């Protein structure tokens, strides 16, 4: 059963200043995300896509922005490059309260905009 859906758009230019990402990197991004981003050519669109994915996850759970630490919603990638979500800390607790749904995420970026959609399914 689908229990939640979240969609988010993010202006890539918000992340154009690398300093912003570096200053807030530990607060906003998990270690795995920071490592992934370092290896990307188009740094800003990847960061914006990851941030959009975090916001989409919050929406799907019906949580306001920053309701849980953003670095506890980690956007990781499998061997094909497909993103998936790994929760920790308070974010993981919230998920357990909701029945530990499977989390599906998709990210895109084009023309200065990054977008992500998240679907939650309880089996
Ligand atoms: C998935 C794919 C079609 C997206 O291409 P695109 O339209 O140029 O890119 P978009 O802007 O729409 O989306 C990019 C985002 O899709 C996600 N993505 C990457 N690979 C993906 C995959 N295999 N499946 C789902 N999502 C993927 C990433 O979050 C990526 O963002 P990032 O590069 O900043 O990390 C392309 O990356 C692709 O063909 N990858 C190879 C997939 C594959 O099957 N690999 C198996 C090896 S044989």
PDB file of C-alpha atoms and ligand atoms in Angstrom:
ATOM      1  CA  UNK A   1       0.000   0.000   0.000  1.00  0.00           C
ATOM      2  CA  UNK A   2       1.314   3.463  -0.900  1.00  0.00           C
ATOM      3  CA  UNK A   3       1.352   5.543   2.281  1.00  0.00           C
ATOM      4  CA  UNK A   4       3.059   8.698   1.060  1.00  0.00           C
ATOM      5  CA  UNK A   5       4.305  10.654  -1.922  1.00  0.00           C
ATOM      6  CA  UNK A   6       6.513  13.728  -2.033  1.00  0.00           C
ATOM      7  CA  UNK A   7       7.709  15.916  -4.902  1.00  0.00           C
ATOM      8  CA  UNK A   8      10.238  18.716  -4.706  1.00  0.00           C
ATOM      9  CA  UNK A   9      11.932  21.183  -7.051  1.00  0.00           C
ATOM     10  CA  UNK A  10      15.196  22.908  -6.231  1.00  0.00           C
ATOM     11  CA  UNK A  11      16.827  25.839  -8.000  1.00  0.00           C
ATOM     12  CA  UNK A  12      20.361  24.687  -8.840  1.00  0.00           C
ATOM     13  CA  UNK A  13      21.700  28.256  -8.454  1.00  0.00           C
ATOM     14  CA  UNK A  14      20.931  28.059  -4.719  1.00  0.00           C
ATOM     15  CA  UNK A  15      23.925  25.751  -4.535  1.00  0.00           C
ATOM     16  CA  UNK A  16      26.158  27.659  -6.948  1.00  0.00           C
ATOM     17  CA  UNK A  17      28.298  28.996  -4.131  1.00  0.00           C
ATOM     18  CA  UNK A  18      30.411  26.003  -3.162  1.00  0.00           C
ATOM     19  CA  UNK A  19      31.125  27.755   0.118  1.00  0.00           C
ATOM     20  CA  UNK A  20      27.464  27.379   1.119  1.00  0.00           C
ATOM     21  CA  UNK A  21      27.703  23.635   0.689  1.00  0.00           C
ATOM     22  CA  UNK A  22      31.009  23.458   2.491  1.00  0.00           C
ATOM     23  CA  UNK A  23      29.863  25.583   5.440  1.00  0.00           C
ATOM     24  CA  UNK A  24      26.716  23.576   5.929  1.00  0.00           C
ATOM     25  CA  UNK A  25      27.957  20.329   4.512  1.00  0.00           C
ATOM     26  CA  UNK A  26      28.078  18.350   7.730  1.00  0.00           C
ATOM     27  CA  UNK A  27      24.706  19.627   8.879  1.00  0.00           C
ATOM     28  CA  UNK A  28      22.927  19.028   5.584  1.00  0.00           C
ATOM     29  CA  UNK A  29      24.808  16.170   3.945  1.00  0.00           C
ATOM     30  CA  UNK A  30      25.910  12.743   5.135  1.00  0.00           C
ATOM     31  CA  UNK A  31      29.492  11.612   4.722  1.00  0.00           C
ATOM     32  CA  UNK A  32      28.434   9.301   1.888  1.00  0.00           C
ATOM     33  CA  UNK A  33      26.741  12.194   0.053  1.00  0.00           C
ATOM     34  CA  UNK A  34      29.786  14.425   0.487  1.00  0.00           C
ATOM     35  CA  UNK A  35      32.015  11.709  -0.959  1.00  0.00           C
ATOM     36  CA  UNK A  36      29.641  11.136  -3.913  1.00  0.00           C
ATOM     37  CA  UNK A  37      29.397  14.843  -4.702  1.00  0.00           C
ATOM     38  CA  UNK A  38      33.201  15.226  -4.690  1.00  0.00           C
ATOM     39  CA  UNK A  39      33.397  12.751  -7.565  1.00  0.00           C
ATOM     40  CA  UNK A  40      30.797  14.534  -9.727  1.00  0.00           C
ATOM     41  CA  UNK A  41      31.693  16.897 -12.548  1.00  0.00           C
ATOM     42  CA  UNK A  42      28.535  19.007 -12.280  1.00  0.00           C
ATOM     43  CA  UNK A  43      28.753  19.596  -8.576  1.00  0.00           C
ATOM     44  CA  UNK A  44      25.866  22.036  -8.127  1.00  0.00           C
ATOM     45  CA  UNK A  45      23.161  20.116  -9.973  1.00  0.00           C
ATOM     46  CA  UNK A  46      24.036  16.941  -8.104  1.00  0.00           C
ATOM     47  CA  UNK A  47      23.896  18.753  -4.750  1.00  0.00           C
ATOM     48  CA  UNK A  48      20.567  20.353  -5.718  1.00  0.00           C
ATOM     49  CA  UNK A  49      19.188  16.951  -6.754  1.00  0.00           C
ATOM     50  CA  UNK A  50      20.240  15.409  -3.458  1.00  0.00           C
ATOM     51  CA  UNK A  51      18.668  18.286  -1.538  1.00  0.00           C
ATOM     52  CA  UNK A  52      15.429  17.993  -3.547  1.00  0.00           C
ATOM     53  CA  UNK A  53      15.396  14.273  -2.714  1.00  0.00           C
ATOM     54  CA  UNK A  54      15.691  14.991   1.016  1.00  0.00           C
ATOM     55  CA  UNK A  55      12.777  17.440   0.810  1.00  0.00           C
ATOM     56  CA  UNK A  56      10.729  14.941  -1.194  1.00  0.00           C
ATOM     57  CA  UNK A  57      11.305  12.322   1.530  1.00  0.00           C
ATOM     58  CA  UNK A  58      10.162  14.771   4.225  1.00  0.00           C
ATOM     59  CA  UNK A  59       7.016  15.552   2.211  1.00  0.00           C
ATOM     60  CA  UNK A  60       6.254  11.887   1.703  1.00  0.00           C
ATOM     61  CA  UNK A  61       6.443  11.376   5.474  1.00  0.00           C
ATOM     62  CA  UNK A  62       4.327  14.511   6.001  1.00  0.00           C
ATOM     63  CA  UNK A  63       7.116  16.249   7.910  1.00  0.00           C
ATOM     64  CA  UNK A  64       8.037  19.955   7.716  1.00  0.00           C
ATOM     65  CA  UNK A  65      11.442  21.050   6.415  1.00  0.00           C
ATOM     66  CA  UNK A  66      14.228  20.377   8.931  1.00  0.00           C
ATOM     67  CA  UNK A  67      11.873  18.318  11.160  1.00  0.00           C
ATOM     68  CA  UNK A  68      14.717  15.822  11.325  1.00  0.00           C
ATOM     69  CA  UNK A  69      18.410  16.566  10.726  1.00  0.00           C
ATOM     70  CA  UNK A  70      18.886  16.698   6.957  1.00  0.00           C
ATOM     71  CA  UNK A  71      22.087  14.638   7.142  1.00  0.00           C
ATOM     72  CA  UNK A  72      20.028  11.745   8.575  1.00  0.00           C
ATOM     73  CA  UNK A  73      18.244  11.397   5.220  1.00  0.00           C
ATOM     74  CA  UNK A  74      21.140  10.169   3.139  1.00  0.00           C
ATOM     75  CA  UNK A  75      20.792   9.916  -0.639  1.00  0.00           C
ATOM     76  CA  UNK A  76      23.068   7.106  -1.765  1.00  0.00           C
ATOM     77  CA  UNK A  77      23.603   5.375  -5.110  1.00  0.00           C
ATOM     78  CA  UNK A  78      23.753   1.754  -6.211  1.00  0.00           C
ATOM     79  CA  UNK A  79      26.254   0.319  -8.700  1.00  0.00           C
ATOM     80  CA  UNK A  80      24.092   1.526 -11.632  1.00  0.00           C
ATOM     81  CA  UNK A  81      23.968   5.051 -10.213  1.00  0.00           C
ATOM     82  CA  UNK A  82      20.335   4.748  -9.113  1.00  0.00           C
ATOM     83  CA  UNK A  83      19.632   6.709  -5.932  1.00  0.00           C
ATOM     84  CA  UNK A  84      18.211   5.166  -2.789  1.00  0.00           C
ATOM     85  CA  UNK A  85      17.606   6.491   0.737  1.00  0.00           C
ATOM     86  CA  UNK A  86      19.377   5.413   3.915  1.00  0.00           C
ATOM     87  CA  UNK A  87      17.863   6.819   7.106  1.00  0.00           C
ATOM     88  CA  UNK A  88      19.535   7.133  10.475  1.00  0.00           C
ATOM     89  CA  UNK A  89      18.878   8.695  13.887  1.00  0.00           C
ATOM     90  CA  UNK A  90      15.595  10.556  14.328  1.00  0.00           C
ATOM     91  CA  UNK A  91      14.679  10.068  10.657  1.00  0.00           C
ATOM     92  CA  UNK A  92      14.937   6.305  11.099  1.00  0.00           C
ATOM     93  CA  UNK A  93      12.776   6.478  14.245  1.00  0.00           C
ATOM     94  CA  UNK A  94      10.098   8.426  12.357  1.00  0.00           C
ATOM     95  CA  UNK A  95      10.153   5.782   9.633  1.00  0.00           C
ATOM     96  CA  UNK A  96       9.790   2.964  12.194  1.00  0.00           C
ATOM     97  CA  UNK A  97       6.760   4.690  13.735  1.00  0.00           C
ATOM     98  CA  UNK A  98       5.212   4.748  10.231  1.00  0.00           C
ATOM     99  CA  UNK A  99       5.836   1.021   9.734  1.00  0.00           C
ATOM    100  CA  UNK A 100       9.292   1.191   8.075  1.00  0.00           C
ATOM    101  CA  UNK A 101       7.978   1.701   4.548  1.00  0.00           C
ATOM    102  CA  UNK A 102      10.091   0.971   1.487  1.00  0.00           C
ATOM    103  CA  UNK A 103      11.331   4.302   0.142  1.00  0.00           C
ATOM    104  CA  UNK A 104      11.539   4.875  -3.619  1.00  0.00           C
ATOM    105  CA  UNK A 105      13.300   7.957  -4.927  1.00  0.00           C
ATOM    106  CA  UNK A 106      13.973   9.399  -8.363  1.00  0.00           C
ATOM    107  CA  UNK A 107      16.040  12.496  -9.155  1.00  0.00           C
ATOM    108  CA  UNK A 108      16.423  14.594 -12.297  1.00  0.00           C
ATOM    109  CA  UNK A 109      18.042  17.913 -13.229  1.00  0.00           C
ATOM    110  CA  UNK A 110      17.679  20.041 -16.333  1.00  0.00           C
ATOM    111  CA  UNK A 111      17.763  23.734 -17.243  1.00  0.00           C
ATOM    112  CA  UNK A 112      18.843  24.932 -13.826  1.00  0.00           C
ATOM    113  CA  UNK A 113      16.245  22.960 -11.892  1.00  0.00           C
ATOM    114  CA  UNK A 114      16.614  19.741  -9.934  1.00  0.00           C
ATOM    115  CA  UNK A 115      13.571  17.668  -9.062  1.00  0.00           C
ATOM    116  CA  UNK A 116      12.941  14.579  -6.989  1.00  0.00           C
ATOM    117  CA  UNK A 117       9.974  12.371  -6.284  1.00  0.00           C
ATOM    118  CA  UNK A 118       9.642   9.990  -3.364  1.00  0.00           C
ATOM    119  CA  UNK A 119       7.113   7.204  -2.817  1.00  0.00           C
ATOM    120  CA  UNK A 120       6.602   5.303   0.448  1.00  0.00           C
ATOM    121  CA  UNK A 121       5.179   1.795   0.353  1.00  0.00           C
ATOM    122  CA  UNK A 122       4.237  -0.388   3.311  1.00  0.00           C
ATOM    123  CA  UNK A 123       4.045  -4.089   2.515  1.00  0.00           C
TER     124      UNK A 123
HETATM  125  C1  LIG B   1      19.521   6.933 -15.601  1.00  0.00           C
HETATM  126  C2  LIG B   1      19.883   7.820 -16.781  1.00  0.00           C
HETATM  127  C3  LIG B   1      19.054   7.423 -17.988  1.00  0.00           C
HETATM  128  C4  LIG B   1      19.607   9.302 -16.425  1.00  0.00           C
HETATM  129  O1  LIG B   1      20.160  10.132 -17.411  1.00  0.00           O
HETATM  130  P1  LIG B   1      19.789  11.677 -17.643  1.00  0.00           P
HETATM  131  O2  LIG B   1      18.435  11.834 -18.227  1.00  0.00           O
HETATM  132  O3  LIG B   1      20.918  12.275 -18.379  1.00  0.00           O
HETATM  133  O4  LIG B   1      19.856  12.308 -16.196  1.00  0.00           O
HETATM  134  P2  LIG B   1      18.788  13.048 -15.257  1.00  0.00           P
HETATM  135  O5  LIG B   1      19.212  14.463 -15.091  1.00  0.00           O
HETATM  136  O6  LIG B   1      17.362  12.840 -15.649  1.00  0.00           O
HETATM  137  O7  LIG B   1      19.016  12.275 -13.869  1.00  0.00           O
HETATM  138  C5  LIG B   1      20.274  12.262 -13.283  1.00  0.00           C
HETATM  139  C6  LIG B   1      20.117  11.607 -11.959  1.00  0.00           C
HETATM  140  O8  LIG B   1      19.502  10.302 -12.134  1.00  0.00           O
HETATM  141  C7  LIG B   1      19.949   9.465 -11.094  1.00  0.00           C
HETATM  142  N1  LIG B   1      20.435   8.244 -11.691  1.00  0.00           N
HETATM  143  C8  LIG B   1      21.658   7.960 -12.177  1.00  0.00           C
HETATM  144  N2  LIG B   1      21.692   6.698 -12.633  1.00  0.00           N
HETATM  145  C9  LIG B   1      20.466   6.165 -12.419  1.00  0.00           C
HETATM  146  C10 LIG B   1      19.888   4.886 -12.654  1.00  0.00           C
HETATM  147  N3  LIG B   1      20.589   3.894 -13.183  1.00  0.00           N
HETATM  148  N4  LIG B   1      18.608   4.688 -12.321  1.00  0.00           N
HETATM  149  C11 LIG B   1      17.883   5.670 -11.756  1.00  0.00           C
HETATM  150  N5  LIG B   1      18.383   6.914 -11.489  1.00  0.00           N
HETATM  151  C12 LIG B   1      19.657   7.150 -11.830  1.00  0.00           C
HETATM  152  C13 LIG B   1      21.048  10.199 -10.310  1.00  0.00           C
HETATM  153  O9  LIG B   1      20.482  10.730  -9.125  1.00  0.00           O
HETATM  154  C14 LIG B   1      21.413  11.323 -11.268  1.00  0.00           C
HETATM  155  O10 LIG B   1      21.863  12.480 -10.624  1.00  0.00           O
HETATM  156  P3  LIG B   1      23.449  12.756 -10.442  1.00  0.00           P
HETATM  157  O11 LIG B   1      24.098  12.401 -11.737  1.00  0.00           O
HETATM  158  O12 LIG B   1      23.535  14.204 -10.132  1.00  0.00           O
HETATM  159  O13 LIG B   1      23.867  11.887  -9.315  1.00  0.00           O
HETATM  160  C15 LIG B   1      21.402   7.678 -17.132  1.00  0.00           C
HETATM  161  O14 LIG B   1      22.153   8.078 -16.001  1.00  0.00           O
HETATM  162  C16 LIG B   1      21.798   6.258 -17.495  1.00  0.00           C
HETATM  163  O15 LIG B   1      21.503   5.788 -18.567  1.00  0.00           O
HETATM  164  N6  LIG B   1      22.511   5.584 -16.611  1.00  0.00           N
HETATM  165  C17 LIG B   1      22.952   4.209 -16.803  1.00  0.00           C
HETATM  166  C18 LIG B   1      21.973   3.300 -16.137  1.00  0.00           C
HETATM  167  C19 LIG B   1      22.294   1.854 -16.211  1.00  0.00           C
HETATM  168  O16 LIG B   1      21.449   1.084 -16.550  1.00  0.00           O
HETATM  169  N7  LIG B   1      23.467   1.439 -15.831  1.00  0.00           N
HETATM  170  C20 LIG B   1      23.747   0.046 -15.797  1.00  0.00           C
HETATM  171  C21 LIG B   1      25.101  -0.216 -16.297  1.00  0.00           C
HETATM  172  S1  LIG B   1      25.027  -1.173 -17.762  1.00  0.00           S
END
